[in-house]
Structures are given as structure tokens and as C-alpha cells.
């Protein structure tokens, strides 16, 4: 049986040497030299000039190293073949000339780690190319040399030639010279007894794994990736680091205190060598977003990925390749119902290990939270399972999300922590006294009946329950349009006002949801829904109309809010607020405690389904007062009048927004104005969007972006 070593050398259009691959430039030259190990002689050399995609966008794209040292020209490279074609042609050569299918074996040999790990594998992954099996293991000539001769670190082919006192090849171009010199070194090593029998592997995919709180993680092996698209999965992040070996379960998506995926992840590699190569991918891209890479600590990783919940760890030991999070389950849902949910319909899929593959998230007292995790055995099951997003169990539509091992750990840890469900201190205790009463118009006003009023809410109800109650109509809520009324003790009043995107949307919502029931635990609450305007809201909240008039204004059922009502805001110091004339209460003041108007920032960008609404925290916009995760608005100007939300979603591809985060603006005649408001999860994310997208085009129009909040 023949045994070959194939020396592989990659050249990119950019940096060479120790910085090879760090600038994300594409491959322009691949050279293969075939060495017969048994006879210890060179039998073939194959060279492929590769045309990069950047050749289409620039007249000059080659570095001076390519031109001078490798003697490549722009025209030569532009007339080259695709990377896919080059890989295919060498594979055909290997199978026909080296009898790869007839029992012969060979291993790739490179000068260091960068040619495969930092160049070929990342580029092939980005271009969705499937590499033959022999690219997934290789010999690092420098490491083999040090192990054989017990030398200090060798930093180049020339260092090894000097140590062996071997003359360099006299080829004129650097590429041919490099592979010929490496062949001379390998031949000498074979002569001196090197077996080249233990190639180092390159991981093909991220394997699941469990991290415990007690595990000690080497800080020299961890990085923090920042700026990730919100929808990124752990496999997406592993693909970004393709070529580098990540430990099992070594990607942990980070969540904010509000349970949102915050665009960061901690990644744990098998060694410091791989961590250092990962740092060289700083500002490389996922789609059109650049990703920042920084050093992190082992403690950081354990804090995010480590788990103490034994039930979660038993569940994760099943080892499925796919984890799906279910949200919105009936509280009495059983594992059998979950199995039937995924087995039904045309996209049927089997949950791994039947009921053992279902993990319900529960509170410390054992009550259900409406969430569950489900495992599937193969990656092929993922699209089938996720296609059932928003299908029904009982009377509830179910939301599905691709999840991760670390997210299971975080959610179970949080769900079993009693502090997660502790009632926050009363809102009134968090603000200075006396608190200002602001006009309702600061939030909304006008005679357009584009609002709805909900009455009869359970006192424990929070925004997520309202959204579930409204169902698909929740998609028609304006950005930051859910307003919950809270009394002076900081407790919910059972009332809420909601701003819809139009009068028609408010009308439909009031008709379809009026006198419907809201499931809450095992109980059903009867909810009244009325259409109203911003001015109606102001009249009711201020107590400027009589109870009889209130019934005529917004409540067909004749009910009323207790006056006087005010608005509480942190938007400006009291001295800067407009003066408000005192209102004479129509009823004894002691009978009706003054209420606060709580501004809930919904809809906001999609969140990772890990959010537990542990309390009510008003948004703070006063300079110097930090909010943590307050949403921020970006104003778009110059839109084509025919633009729709899909156009804007495509424009901001890679950013954490959803259709409900977009408001297309209209002029006084109700026609498109060419402007839109877009809500981002944070000011940092909004500023990043402006930096990356300002003056880019939709169709033939360039779009201007400004901060609006």
C-alpha cells in the first residue's frame, strides 16, 4: 500500500507569514507537492491559481507580496478558477494518480497552522464548500520537527533548513521554493525516523457538552465574541471559528439581566494556541457584520455556561445535536402532548428518547412556567421542528427557538432561583417625592382612535400575557406601545392602554378580543377591550370627564378608571417639566389613590426566550441615569415611497430587529413620507447600525440614518 505526504501551501491576496489569514483576504494560489513516503521522493507538484470574489469589485486587489514574491499578476489571478474548482481538480488528481480509492493513504503537511486553520477552512465554510475528508487532519511540519529533534521553536522553513544545514531550493517564485524546501525537510525527517503517523484533527462541528460550576477552565483558552447577530446559534459561532478546535459545549451565548441575547458569546478552545488564532479573527465577518474578539477568563465562561441543576445535566447527557426551546405552553401540558405536537403534520419529527427528551422548566415550588426544552438526535431534524413555530397545543400557539446547552443551564439555574420571581420594590419607593404628574400627551394624543384599553387584567399579568392574549394582533402594536397602569403603591391596577399601528388595527383588536378570556394559571379571566384615542386616554387618566362621560368615551360597557390619574416619567427633572394645573377630584381623594402610568417598551427586538419578568422597571432617559437595556430609536430618511417592512429588514440584515420594531411614517395626507422609525435593543446597537448602514442604498436611493432617541 502506497503512503504519501501532500505538502499544501496556500497564498492569499493579503498578508503572508505570521499574519496569514488575519486580514480575511481570499486565497489566490494553492500549491500541492506529493511525497512518496516509502521511496522518500517527490512524485508530483500541482499548482492552481484561484480567482477571488474580490477580483470582481476592484482593479487592484493583490498585495505587494503576491506580486513580487509569488510573481502573480492581476490578470493571471482574474483568469484563474474558483476555489471550489481548484479543490475538485486536486481531488480528482489524488483519486486517479495516487490511487486514493484503491487503498493508498496520504496526509496533508503544512508549514505551521495557518494555511488550513486560518485560510482554507474559514473560506470554504463562508462559501459553503464541502471539503474532502483528508482536509480534516494534517501534520504541522514545525511541530513534527521540534518533536523529532527536541529543538527550540522553529518559526519558519528557513529556520529548519538552517538547523539541518540543507541548501534552499533555487526556484524563482516563493511558492515553489517553499514547497520544495519543505519536501527536503520532510525527506530528511523520514530518513531520521519520523513516522508522520499521528496527524492533528480539525473539528468538523461543535459537539454538545456540559460544564459544571465546579469545573476549572483555563483563562488562556477563552475569548469573548461581541457584535453577533441576535439570531446566531452556537453552531453559527462555531462556523465563524471554523478551523479552530472548540471543546465540547464550548460556546456559551450570553444573556443580559433582562434575559435578552446581548450579541456576545464566550468561546472555549482546546488550547492557548487555538485561542491566539481566534484573537486574530478580530473584526472578521458574519454576513455583513464584523465581530469583535477579546480575551476572556475561565471564570467568565463558567459563570455563563456552568450549571448546578441536576435535572438539566441529566437532560443534556442525552447528547442530541439539536435543542429546541418551546415557549407559551399550557401550564398543564404533558410530555405526551409535546411528542404529538412534533409528530403531527407533514414535517413530522421524532423527539429523542421519547418523553426523556422533554424537559419542562419549573419554578422552585414545582409550578410550570410555560417553557420546555426538547432534544432531537440529528441536525436534519432542526428545520422540521422549527417549522412548527406558532402551531397550536390546546388553545395556545407555541413559539419555538433554536437553543443551546449553555442556555438550558442558564434558564434552569434561573428558574430554580427564588429571587427570579421576587416582587420588585414598589415603584413609588424608587422615585423622589413629590413625583410629577405629566400630561398624557407626552406619550400620545390626538383624536385618531388608534388605541385600545384593556380592563379586568389579573393583577399578576405582565406584558407577555397581554401579547399572548392578543395573539397575532400583537404584531400590530406600535413600537413602545404597551402602557400598564400602576397605582401609587407600585402595584398593577388591572388596566392597560395599547397603541396600535392604525385605527383599523385598534378596531379589529377591540372587536376580536372584547369579552374573551385570558388563561392565567388554571384560571380564566374575562377581559374587556375598548377602542379609544390618545385624547380619550388623556381625559380618562386626568379625571377631566365625569364617570358617565367616561363610559361614553371609551367604554361601551360603562366602566371607568378611577380619577385622578397621572403619568410618571424619568424623562426630565421636575424643574424642566411643563406645569400642570391641579385637578379637582370628583370623588374623595382618600378613596381613590393616585395612579402612575408605566411606560412599557414593547414591541422591542426579538429576545432569547429566557426572559422572566421579575418586576417592573421604568425606562430612564435622563443623562447620567443608566437603564441597562433601554431601547433606542433610529430615524430613516430617504426611503422609496414603495418601501415596506421587508425592505427595511433586508437593509438591516444581521441586526436585532423584527417587523414589529419598524414604523413606516406617513404625511398629513396619509401617504408614505419616505421616513421610518426603527427600534433597536440598545443605544449601542443603534449607533452600530448607523455606523455600518448610513448612506447605504435601498434600490437606487441612499438612506440617511439618525438617532431619534
CSV table of N, CA and C in Angstrom, one decimal, residues 634-690:
chain,number,residue,atom,x,y,z
A,634,UNK,N,-34.0,54.7,15.8
A,634,UNK,CA,-33.2,55.2,14.7
A,634,UNK,C,-34.2,55.7,13.7
A,635,UNK,N,-34.0,56.9,13.2
A,635,UNK,CA,-34.8,57.5,12.1
A,635,UNK,C,-34.2,57.3,10.8
A,636,UNK,N,-35.0,56.8,9.8
A,636,UNK,CA,-34.5,56.5,8.5
A,636,UNK,C,-35.2,57.6,7.6
A,637,UNK,N,-34.4,58.2,6.7
A,637,UNK,CA,-34.9,59.3,5.8
A,637,UNK,C,-34.4,59.0,4.4
A,638,UNK,N,-35.3,59.2,3.4
A,638,UNK,CA,-34.9,59.0,2.0
A,638,UNK,C,-35.4,57.7,1.5
A,639,UNK,N,-36.3,57.0,2.2
A,639,UNK,CA,-36.9,55.7,1.7
A,639,UNK,C,-37.7,55.9,0.4
A,640,UNK,N,-37.6,54.9,-0.5
A,640,UNK,CA,-38.5,54.9,-1.6
A,640,UNK,C,-40.0,54.9,-1.1
A,641,UNK,N,-40.9,55.6,-1.7
A,641,UNK,CA,-42.3,55.6,-1.2
A,641,UNK,C,-42.9,54.2,-1.2
A,642,UNK,N,-42.4,53.3,-2.0
A,642,UNK,CA,-42.9,52.0,-2.1
A,642,UNK,C,-42.3,51.0,-1.1
A,643,UNK,N,-41.4,51.5,-0.3
A,643,UNK,CA,-40.7,50.6,0.7
A,643,UNK,C,-41.7,50.0,1.7
A,644,UNK,N,-41.4,48.8,2.1
A,644,UNK,CA,-42.2,48.1,3.1
A,644,UNK,C,-41.3,47.6,4.2
A,645,UNK,N,-41.9,47.0,5.2
A,645,UNK,CA,-41.1,46.5,6.3
A,645,UNK,C,-40.0,45.5,5.9
A,646,UNK,N,-40.4,44.6,4.9
A,646,UNK,CA,-39.4,43.6,4.5
A,646,UNK,C,-38.2,44.3,3.9
A,647,UNK,N,-38.4,45.4,3.1
A,647,UNK,CA,-37.2,46.1,2.6
A,647,UNK,C,-36.3,46.6,3.7
A,648,UNK,N,-36.9,47.1,4.8
A,648,UNK,CA,-36.1,47.6,5.9
A,648,UNK,C,-35.4,46.5,6.7
A,649,UNK,N,-36.1,45.4,6.8
A,649,UNK,CA,-35.5,44.2,7.4
A,649,UNK,C,-34.2,43.8,6.7
A,650,UNK,N,-34.4,43.7,5.3
A,650,UNK,CA,-33.2,43.4,4.5
A,650,UNK,C,-32.1,44.4,4.6
A,651,UNK,N,-32.5,45.7,4.7
A,651,UNK,CA,-31.5,46.7,4.8
A,651,UNK,C,-30.7,46.6,6.1
A,652,UNK,N,-31.3,46.2,7.2
A,652,UNK,CA,-30.7,46.0,8.5
A,652,UNK,C,-30.4,44.5,8.7
A,653,UNK,N,-30.1,43.7,7.7
A,653,UNK,CA,-29.9,42.3,7.9
A,653,UNK,C,-28.7,42.1,8.8
A,654,UNK,N,-28.9,41.2,9.8
A,654,UNK,CA,-27.8,40.9,10.8
A,654,UNK,C,-28.0,41.7,12.1
A,655,UNK,N,-29.0,42.7,12.1
A,655,UNK,CA,-29.2,43.4,13.3
A,655,UNK,C,-30.5,42.9,14.0
A,656,UNK,N,-30.6,43.1,15.3
A,656,UNK,CA,-31.6,42.5,16.1
A,656,UNK,C,-33.0,43.3,16.0
A,657,UNK,N,-33.6,43.2,14.9
A,657,UNK,CA,-34.9,43.8,14.8
A,657,UNK,C,-35.9,42.8,14.2
A,658,UNK,N,-37.2,43.1,14.4
A,658,UNK,CA,-38.3,42.3,13.8
A,658,UNK,C,-39.3,43.2,13.2
A,659,UNK,N,-40.3,42.7,12.4
A,659,UNK,CA,-41.2,43.6,11.8
A,659,UNK,C,-41.9,44.6,12.7
A,660,UNK,N,-42.2,44.1,13.9
A,660,UNK,CA,-43.0,45.0,14.9
A,660,UNK,C,-42.1,46.1,15.4
A,661,UNK,N,-40.8,46.1,15.1
A,661,UNK,CA,-39.9,47.1,15.6
A,661,UNK,C,-39.8,48.3,14.6
A,662,UNK,N,-40.6,48.2,13.5
A,662,UNK,CA,-40.5,49.2,12.4
A,662,UNK,C,-41.8,49.9,12.3
A,663,UNK,N,-41.7,51.3,12.2
A,663,UNK,CA,-42.9,52.1,12.0
A,663,UNK,C,-42.6,52.9,10.7
A,664,UNK,N,-43.4,52.7,9.7
A,664,UNK,CA,-43.3,53.5,8.5
A,664,UNK,C,-44.1,54.8,8.7
A,665,UNK,N,-43.5,55.9,8.4
A,665,UNK,CA,-44.2,57.2,8.7
A,665,UNK,C,-45.0,57.7,7.5
A,666,UNK,N,-46.0,58.4,7.8
A,666,UNK,CA,-46.9,59.0,6.8
A,666,UNK,C,-47.0,60.5,7.0
A,667,UNK,N,-47.4,61.2,5.9
A,667,UNK,CA,-47.5,62.6,5.9
A,667,UNK,C,-49.0,63.0,6.3
A,668,UNK,N,-49.3,64.2,6.3
A,668,UNK,CA,-50.6,64.7,6.7
A,668,UNK,C,-51.7,64.1,5.9
A,669,UNK,N,-51.4,63.7,4.6
A,669,UNK,CA,-52.5,63.2,3.7
A,669,UNK,C,-52.6,61.7,3.9
A,670,UNK,N,-51.8,61.1,4.8
A,670,UNK,CA,-51.8,59.7,5.0
A,670,UNK,C,-51.0,58.9,4.0
A,671,UNK,N,-50.1,59.6,3.2
A,671,UNK,CA,-49.3,58.9,2.2
A,671,UNK,C,-47.9,58.7,2.8
A,672,UNK,N,-47.1,57.7,2.3
A,672,UNK,CA,-45.8,57.5,2.8
A,672,UNK,C,-44.9,58.7,2.7
A,673,UNK,N,-44.2,59.0,3.8
A,673,UNK,CA,-43.4,60.2,3.8
A,673,UNK,C,-41.9,60.0,3.4
A,674,UNK,N,-41.5,58.7,3.2
A,674,UNK,CA,-40.1,58.4,2.9
A,674,UNK,C,-39.3,58.3,4.2
A,675,UNK,N,-39.9,58.2,5.3
A,675,UNK,CA,-39.2,58.1,6.6
A,675,UNK,C,-39.8,56.9,7.4
A,676,UNK,N,-39.0,56.4,8.3
A,676,UNK,CA,-39.4,55.3,9.2
A,676,UNK,C,-38.6,55.4,10.5
A,677,UNK,N,-39.2,54.8,11.5
A,677,UNK,CA,-38.6,54.7,12.8
A,677,UNK,C,-38.4,53.3,13.1
A,678,UNK,N,-37.2,52.9,13.6
A,678,UNK,CA,-36.8,51.6,13.9
A,678,UNK,C,-36.3,51.5,15.3
A,679,UNK,N,-36.8,50.5,16.1
A,679,UNK,CA,-36.4,50.4,17.4
A,679,UNK,C,-35.3,49.3,17.5
A,680,UNK,N,-34.2,49.6,18.2
A,680,UNK,CA,-33.1,48.7,18.5
A,680,UNK,C,-33.1,48.4,20.0
A,681,UNK,N,-32.4,47.3,20.3
A,681,UNK,CA,-32.4,46.8,21.7
A,681,UNK,C,-31.7,47.7,22.6
A,682,UNK,N,-30.7,48.5,22.1
A,682,UNK,CA,-29.9,49.3,23.0
A,682,UNK,C,-29.4,50.5,22.1
A,683,UNK,N,-28.9,51.5,22.8
A,683,UNK,CA,-28.3,52.6,22.1
A,683,UNK,C,-27.0,52.2,21.4
A,684,UNK,N,-26.3,51.3,22.0
A,684,UNK,CA,-25.0,50.8,21.4
A,684,UNK,C,-25.3,50.1,20.1
A,685,UNK,N,-26.4,49.3,20.0
A,685,UNK,CA,-26.8,48.6,18.8
A,685,UNK,C,-27.3,49.6,17.7
A,686,UNK,N,-28.0,50.6,18.2
A,686,UNK,CA,-28.5,51.6,17.2
A,686,UNK,C,-27.3,52.4,16.6
A,687,UNK,N,-26.4,52.8,17.5
A,687,UNK,CA,-25.2,53.5,16.9
A,687,UNK,C,-24.4,52.7,16.0
A,688,UNK,N,-24.3,51.4,16.3
A,688,UNK,CA,-23.6,50.5,15.4
A,688,UNK,C,-24.3,50.4,14.0
A,689,UNK,N,-25.6,50.4,14.0
A,689,UNK,CA,-26.4,50.3,12.8
A,689,UNK,C,-26.1,51.6,12.0
A,690,UNK,N,-26.1,52.7,12.6
A,690,UNK,CA,-25.9,54.0,11.9
A,690,UNK,C,-24.5,54.0,11.3
